[in-house]
Amino acid sequence: MDDYILEMRDITKIFPGVRALDLVNFKVRKGEIHCLVGENGAGKSTLMKILSGIYPWGDYEGAIYYDGELKKFSNIRESTEAGIAIINQELAYVPEMTIFENIYLGHEIMKGRLINRNEQIIQTRKLLKQVRLDINPTTKMSELRVGTQQLVEIAKTLSKSAKVIILDEPTSSLNEQESTNLLSLLRELKRDGVTLIMISHRLKEVVSIADTITVLRDGKTVCSLDATTKNVDEFEIIKYMVGRDMKNIYPHRTEKKCDEILFKVSDWSAFELKKRKNVLKNLSMTVKRGEIVGIAGLMGAGRTEFALSLFGNVPGYKLTSGKIELEGKHLRLDSPMDAIRAGIGYVTEDRKVNGLVLMQDIKFNISISNLSALMKGVVIDEQKEILTASKYQNDLSIKSTSVHQKVRNLSGGNQQKVSLAKLLFTNPKLLILDEPTRGIDVGAKYEIYSLMNQMVAQGMSIIMISSELLELIGMCDRLYVMSDGEFTGELQREEFSEHRIMEMATNIRKEI
Amino acid sequence: MNTKVDNERQQPGILAEMRNLLRQNVRNYAMYIALFVIFILFYFLTNTTFLSARNLTNLVNQTGYVAIMAVGMTIVLIIQQIDLSVGYAAGFFGACAAILMAMGVPVGLAILIVLLFGVITGAIQGLIIGKLGVPAFVTTLAFLFIFRGLLSMVTEGSGTVVVTNEFFNNISNGFLPKVFSIWGKHGLTLVVFALMMALIIIMQIKKRQEMQRYQFALISTPLMVVGIGFLLLLLGWLSFSLSGYNGLSWSILLVAIVTFIYDFVLKKTRLGRYIYGVGGNREAAALAGINVRNTVIFAFASMGMMSALGGILYTSRLRSATPTAGAGFELDAIASCFIGGVSTTGGIGKVVNSVIGAFVITSLTNGLNLMGVGISYQYIVKGIIFITAVAFDVRSQGRKAI
């Protein structure tokens, strides 16, 4: 009765010293949306790399049956030819090439010995229609938004007539609206008979879209839940993921109201030189001591630009007006160094790109933001450095063998904690957290939230930028909604609702 | 219980531990192994001449200017930049020193002026790269042309400028004075080496104690003894060999001092951290409050000074400045760094290893010269060794990453 298109049986994969997968079983029905969930390091990506031939046959134990046949993929080309396509979290495209060139890169349509450009454009137009994109196939990839690029990637897999498409965290860099778009597109593809495997941390999406949910934990299959016959909720999935009941995703916080205004921005405007337009328009906000203030908004609303400009880092921008006050004192910040000295910390949106020096160890990354606190004459006091790093390692429970471990080898959640520790070491009064839980697992998220609560309890204030509305609603005391470079609304905790935030973020009707 | 664990840990034995350690630190040991192999190979290929005291002294003095420039280049490469101008810069600055002395400027002042000039031109390049954002490849290529032009301009009238100053010529050709003898050998040389060896032992023990205090993973005691013993044996043999001839040369002492200072700065000071930070992740460093632009300017200013110093050493070695001096030095310096394990993508590198890399390169030249291999073949051999070394390095890195 069950029509499985794909079966992975007793898959075991061993890395030096680590058993990444241990007798994993994974079965996918034809034409379903199958979600694969699990904490970071549970083995999801490894399993998909085996399926797509990145780890070739012979490199693992167990067997893959696809369409009833035993398959021995030795590279990604073979799996693609068989009809299995993978779209990685980090999209792989050539930015300076057009959409159609990217789609047909590597399997060009030929006319004799030459590339048939016109036919490629015609076919691309059809493919784009299939993914509901209405754009010119000759547009450059670099001009598209991330959400659109993602859709182009899907079109690319369709061009290779993929029957099974694997999507690794497809919505992690999309905003809510783009995510919704993508999910409904996936539903349509399913109707067309495509089988979809999706890895995701966003359980809400998983619950809404999945036919089957397979949970992996520590390299083992925990369970496969059939969501078509029985209702599965997020809490149930979390329970299987972490192996414990987690009643509350957001830790409780003892409210400590304080009316003292710590930080105040007024009339903050910036002009982007390259695009010749105003990116930040008369932004004003206040942050009280011990408060967590959220900034919601869609991708491209200017949230990160705002945060970076407050932090004294404005490459390519020109501040046209505005004033910052911290503890009643007017500040002039020309560089991140000024900001750090004044007591403002910024934890970046993407720890790998501009947060951490991956090839260096934990202590290097923590101490680098405040070396002057560790000096003994002209020399860095290495003992003090190790003690300091160890202290943060303990306080933030960074899991590693020692502070000498290279940051590259840490999991996403632990990397994020190092990123946090680095700024905490500067003793900030105001901490700006840009997407603090992106790409980290549920358990680590909870730890980050608890840390945030601890920090504000100690009198620090936090500005939290996030694309996950539930996270903002769960954590913030107050929030501002940003749209196209301006604040379109301010909401008190009692007024929080996803609906209202989305309305303001999309700027359907202005209300201030 | 405890003893059982200890037994288990020791079971692999010293050889297994050595193998393990080698595998994990290929990057740090590769050039030592390469140097060792080259030495042994040439020893037999040249009928023992290669390792004679006379030739070793020669080899060490030949390495001087390359090693000095490799030290400066290490920092430039760590911060993901490159400096192609150093060869002709060295030639030009060497000529400047010679001309200044010919004009009657005292030798000390001449050297100071030239070094300062090096810092300034280096800083200008750093400013163009760091502030204007012109890529280092382009900027330093432009300066290669400029220095080349300047060199032929200053040597146009005179051709080769001969240096008569004894002090200046001694920098690359002279030796520590023979104040006293021990067993009929150069006394001062033996004393300097003894001090060096004592320093190594003390530093190793101190480091080990510190590591123990924080309970960091240690290599086992016997292996450490073997490691240090090997190093001491090597130094002991070198000191004996050199002291039986003319003793320690000034140039090697200069290289040792410069290397020590740079190593200290990179490892122990804030500036060193900034350099590794900017090299490892420029944006992260900027957001951590580091002034990236100043770090870049510093790297090029220091490189400028090192190319001036290299030029002085080279001019001193030839006892004259020539219109073609310095051609291709930049390539030797860059190759030394890469052979010494500086990462091709920046962020990783040690000056000591770059100096060893410089020794590998000059050993090749020297050995092949002794064997009577023609210059054309020498370049081909060098190229093959260079690409092998870097390929090996990249591969070992790749394996680690997976």
XYZ file of N, CA, C and O in Angstrom, chain A residues 15-16 55 308 311 313 336-337 340 346 348 351-360 363-364 367-372 375 377-387 390 402-404 408-409 422-423, chain B residues 80 210-211 213-217 264-292 294 343 345-349 397 399-402:
392
model
N 32.791 9.390 11.151
C 33.900 10.320 10.944
C 34.956 9.950 11.977
O 34.628 9.336 12.982
N 36.202 10.357 11.747
C 37.223 10.037 12.749
C 36.751 10.420 14.160
O 36.531 11.583 14.438
N 28.903 12.179 -0.026
C 29.678 11.091 0.576
C 29.371 9.857 -0.257
O 28.256 9.350 -0.220
N 23.969 48.567 12.549
C 25.379 48.832 12.260
C 25.698 50.318 12.346
O 26.766 50.704 12.810
N 26.247 51.382 15.682
C 27.495 50.825 16.187
C 28.708 51.532 15.583
O 29.839 51.133 15.784
N 29.460 51.842 12.415
C 30.008 51.203 11.225
C 29.098 51.481 10.039
O 28.032 50.915 9.911
N 33.390 51.332 15.272
C 32.981 50.352 16.282
C 33.779 50.496 17.580
O 33.261 50.236 18.664
N 35.039 50.929 17.435
C 35.853 51.112 18.635
C 35.217 52.149 19.568
O 35.123 51.927 20.771
N 32.147 50.561 21.234
C 32.493 49.605 22.285
C 32.951 50.352 23.535
O 32.534 50.046 24.654
N 27.553 45.030 19.653
C 26.731 44.543 18.546
C 27.144 43.117 18.200
O 28.303 42.859 17.912
N 26.725 40.158 15.599
C 26.328 40.206 14.194
C 25.293 39.171 13.806
O 25.139 38.138 14.445
N 27.436 35.094 12.179
C 28.674 34.935 12.949
C 29.846 34.477 12.083
O 30.976 34.811 12.350
N 29.563 33.691 11.034
C 30.678 33.187 10.231
C 31.237 34.269 9.323
O 32.416 34.290 9.031
N 30.371 35.152 8.834
C 30.831 36.171 7.898
C 31.556 37.303 8.618
O 32.667 37.660 8.273
N 30.940 37.863 9.658
C 31.617 38.989 10.295
C 31.614 38.947 11.820
O 31.772 39.959 12.474
N 31.421 37.743 12.364
C 31.409 37.648 13.814
C 32.674 37.026 14.381
O 33.247 37.529 15.340
N 33.118 35.950 13.789
C 34.190 35.174 14.403
C 35.373 34.982 13.471
O 35.224 34.993 12.259
N 36.545 34.807 14.089
C 37.713 34.399 13.322
C 37.765 32.881 13.459
O 38.251 32.351 14.444
N 37.199 32.188 12.478
C 36.929 30.753 12.625
C 38.172 29.910 12.834
O 38.132 28.910 13.526
N 39.291 30.322 12.230
C 40.482 29.486 12.313
C 41.195 29.642 13.661
O 42.129 28.918 13.939
N 40.753 30.603 14.462
C 41.401 30.799 15.763
C 40.578 30.146 16.870
O 39.453 29.711 16.655
N 39.535 31.405 23.028
C 40.051 32.520 23.815
C 40.445 33.702 22.930
O 40.207 34.850 23.266
N 41.007 33.412 21.767
C 41.365 34.469 20.816
C 40.127 35.291 20.461
O 40.141 36.521 20.487
N 38.796 37.362 23.529
C 39.629 38.452 24.047
C 39.816 39.591 23.045
O 40.105 40.713 23.429
N 39.600 39.319 21.765
C 39.997 40.289 20.749
C 39.244 41.619 20.847
O 39.766 42.672 20.479
N 38.038 41.595 21.414
C 37.277 42.835 21.453
C 37.713 43.758 22.590
O 37.325 44.912 22.640
N 38.485 43.230 23.513
C 38.847 44.061 24.668
C 40.231 43.701 25.196
O 40.411 43.444 26.381
N 41.210 43.689 24.296
C 42.554 43.277 24.704
C 43.158 44.209 25.743
O 43.950 43.784 26.566
N 42.741 45.468 25.715
C 43.365 46.408 26.655
C 43.108 46.011 28.108
O 43.861 46.381 28.998
N 46.166 43.548 29.287
C 47.565 43.861 29.060
C 48.367 43.886 30.356
O 47.890 44.307 31.395
N 51.806 45.486 30.776
C 52.810 46.229 30.003
C 52.454 46.178 28.538
O 51.306 46.396 28.168
N 53.429 45.807 27.703
C 53.135 45.723 26.275
C 52.671 44.321 25.884
O 52.319 44.071 24.749
N 52.696 43.419 26.848
C 52.428 42.020 26.544
C 51.022 41.637 26.999
O 50.525 42.149 27.996
N 50.390 40.744 26.251
C 49.098 40.216 26.669
C 49.320 39.208 27.786
O 50.141 38.303 27.661
N 48.604 39.379 28.875
C 48.728 38.460 29.993
C 47.958 37.182 29.652
O 46.744 37.120 29.762
N 48.715 36.156 29.233
C 48.045 34.965 28.716
C 47.279 34.202 29.790
O 46.242 33.609 29.524
N 47.804 34.251 31.013
C 47.088 33.570 32.103
C 45.731 34.208 32.319
O 44.705 33.547 32.423
N 45.750 35.527 32.371
C 44.509 36.254 32.588
C 43.536 35.992 31.437
O 42.336 35.847 31.641
N 44.104 35.916 30.240
C 43.274 35.663 29.068
C 42.580 34.304 29.169
O 41.378 34.184 28.930
N 43.354 33.299 29.559
C 42.787 31.952 29.674
C 41.715 31.919 30.758
O 40.636 31.359 30.575
N 42.008 32.588 31.888
C 41.038 32.605 32.984
C 39.753 33.304 32.556
O 38.652 32.836 32.838
N 37.867 31.130 30.155
C 37.281 30.001 30.872
C 36.051 30.425 31.660
O 35.078 29.689 31.763
N 38.369 22.665 25.593
C 39.054 23.712 26.350
C 38.900 25.016 25.584
O 38.359 25.033 24.482
N 39.380 26.107 26.171
C 39.292 27.388 25.463
C 40.293 27.440 24.312
O 40.349 28.409 23.576
N 41.082 26.363 24.169
C 42.038 26.293 23.066
C 41.423 25.695 21.818
O 42.082 25.545 20.812
N 36.038 27.066 14.605
C 35.518 26.378 13.419
C 34.862 25.053 13.773
O 33.887 24.641 13.180
N 35.431 24.363 14.800
C 34.952 23.026 15.137
C 33.785 23.004 16.122
O 33.387 21.949 16.577
N 32.236 37.428 23.380
C 33.159 38.429 22.867
C 32.669 39.840 23.167
O 33.438 40.706 23.556
N 31.366 40.056 23.001
C 30.830 41.394 23.275
C 30.581 41.611 24.758
O 30.735 42.711 25.275
N 46.232 38.828 4.435
C 45.639 38.585 3.115
C 46.051 39.610 2.068
O 45.268 39.933 1.178
N 53.090 25.966 32.609
C 51.876 26.752 32.464
C 50.725 25.905 31.930
O 49.611 25.965 32.416
N 51.057 25.099 30.930
C 50.041 24.226 30.348
C 49.526 23.249 31.394
O 48.336 22.956 31.460
N 49.394 23.717 34.565
C 48.592 24.412 35.561
C 47.136 24.497 35.101
O 46.217 24.390 35.868
N 46.954 24.691 33.799
C 45.578 24.793 33.293
C 45.068 23.472 32.750
O 44.029 23.407 32.134
N 45.849 22.429 32.958
C 45.451 21.084 32.568
C 45.099 20.973 31.093
O 44.092 20.390 30.719
N 45.947 21.560 30.285
C 45.731 21.406 28.863
C 46.423 20.138 28.389
O 47.356 19.665 29.023
N 45.945 19.640 27.285
C 46.521 18.420 26.746
C 48.010 18.633 26.493
O 48.413 19.617 25.898
N 57.857 37.694 18.834
C 57.337 38.233 20.096
C 56.112 39.114 19.835
O 55.074 38.972 20.475
N 56.251 40.016 18.861
C 55.140 40.931 18.561
C 53.906 40.150 18.136
O 52.795 40.402 18.601
N 54.097 39.166 17.258
C 52.946 38.418 16.764
C 52.293 37.575 17.846
O 51.078 37.457 17.897
N 53.109 36.998 18.720
C 52.548 36.077 19.706
C 52.024 36.777 20.945
O 51.023 36.369 21.521
N 52.751 37.809 21.374
C 52.484 38.316 22.720
C 51.760 39.663 22.774
O 51.196 39.993 23.797
N 51.823 40.443 21.721
C 51.297 41.797 21.856
C 49.921 41.953 21.213
O 49.467 41.098 20.465
N 49.309 43.067 21.522
C 47.997 43.383 21.004
C 48.049 43.502 19.474
O 47.188 43.018 18.775
N 49.111 44.168 19.019
C 49.275 44.344 17.578
C 49.257 43.000 16.859
O 48.624 42.836 15.816
N 49.948 42.003 17.460
C 49.983 40.667 16.874
C 48.588 40.088 16.741
O 48.212 39.536 15.716
N 47.799 40.246 17.794
C 46.430 39.749 17.771
C 45.624 40.422 16.680
O 44.838 39.795 15.986
N 45.825 41.726 16.558
C 45.093 42.464 15.532
C 45.434 41.917 14.156
O 44.558 41.775 13.298
N 46.735 41.624 13.956
C 47.164 41.116 12.645
C 46.488 39.780 12.340
O 45.920 39.590 11.267
N 46.504 38.864 13.303
C 45.841 37.577 13.074
C 44.330 37.766 12.932
O 43.677 37.062 12.167
N 43.772 38.713 13.685
C 42.337 38.975 13.603
C 41.935 39.497 12.236
O 41.016 38.987 11.604
N 42.653 40.508 11.760
C 42.352 41.095 10.454
C 42.557 40.049 9.356
O 41.777 39.948 8.415
N 43.621 39.230 9.508
C 43.887 38.205 8.507
C 42.842 37.106 8.506
O 42.455 36.605 7.470
N 42.392 36.735 9.693
C 41.445 35.629 9.813
C 40.052 36.007 9.385
O 39.340 35.226 8.763
N 39.611 37.183 9.735
C 38.291 37.656 9.327
C 38.238 39.167 9.482
O 38.028 39.700 10.563
N 38.437 39.818 8.374
C 38.545 41.263 8.338
C 37.316 41.964 8.914
O 37.440 42.869 9.737
N 36.131 41.504 8.502
C 34.905 42.165 8.974
C 34.710 41.959 10.470
O 34.319 42.874 11.180
N 34.969 40.729 10.906
C 34.818 40.448 12.333
C 35.782 41.316 13.140
O 35.427 41.850 14.188
N 36.992 41.465 12.618
C 37.986 42.279 13.317
C 37.506 43.730 13.401
O 37.592 44.359 14.456
N 36.972 44.234 12.301
C 36.481 45.620 12.293
C 35.366 45.793 13.314
O 35.341 46.777 14.066
N 34.460 44.832 13.379
C 33.347 44.949 14.323
C 33.786 44.695 15.758
O 33.051 44.982 16.687
N 34.976 44.118 15.947
C 35.487 43.955 17.309
C 36.222 45.213 17.752
O 36.837 45.245 18.802
N 36.176 46.249 16.927
C 36.774 47.513 17.319
C 38.226 47.666 16.892
O 38.918 48.554 17.374
N 38.675 46.806 15.988
C 40.051 46.915 15.518
C 40.099 47.869 14.331
O 39.225 47.829 13.466
N 41.112 48.706 14.314
C 41.286 49.607 13.193
C 42.016 48.865 12.072
O 43.235 48.739 12.083
N 41.233 48.336 11.137
C 41.791 47.496 10.081
C 42.778 48.280 9.224
O 43.853 47.799 8.883
N 44.697 50.840 9.918
C 46.000 51.033 10.549
C 46.821 49.750 10.575
O 48.036 49.776 10.468
N 49.319 30.493 5.483
C 48.148 30.078 4.714
C 47.976 30.944 3.475
O 48.146 32.162 3.527
N 45.331 31.652 2.170
C 44.137 32.477 2.316
C 44.225 33.388 3.530
O 43.228 33.980 3.936
N 45.410 33.488 4.115
C 45.613 34.424 5.216
C 45.195 33.890 6.574
O 44.617 32.818 6.696
N 45.555 34.664 7.611
C 45.112 34.343 8.962
C 46.028 33.416 9.741
O 45.970 33.377 10.956
N 46.851 32.657 9.035
C 47.707 31.685 9.708
C 49.146 31.844 9.227
O 49.366 32.026 8.031
N 50.089 31.769 10.154
C 51.489 31.836 9.758
C 52.387 32.180 10.930
O 51.945 32.805 11.896
N 45.350 20.673 5.077
C 44.315 21.551 5.624
C 42.934 21.019 5.284
O 42.060 20.950 6.106
N 41.967 18.046 4.579
C 41.589 16.850 5.303
C 41.095 17.200 6.698
O 40.186 16.587 7.224
N 41.735 18.188 7.276
C 41.343 18.590 8.627
C 39.921 19.145 8.640
O 39.169 18.930 9.561
N 39.594 19.866 7.580
C 38.317 20.580 7.578
C 37.129 19.628 7.506
O 36.048 19.948 7.977
N 37.316 18.465 6.901
C 36.162 17.577 6.715
C 35.785 16.899 8.020
O 36.619 16.502 8.780
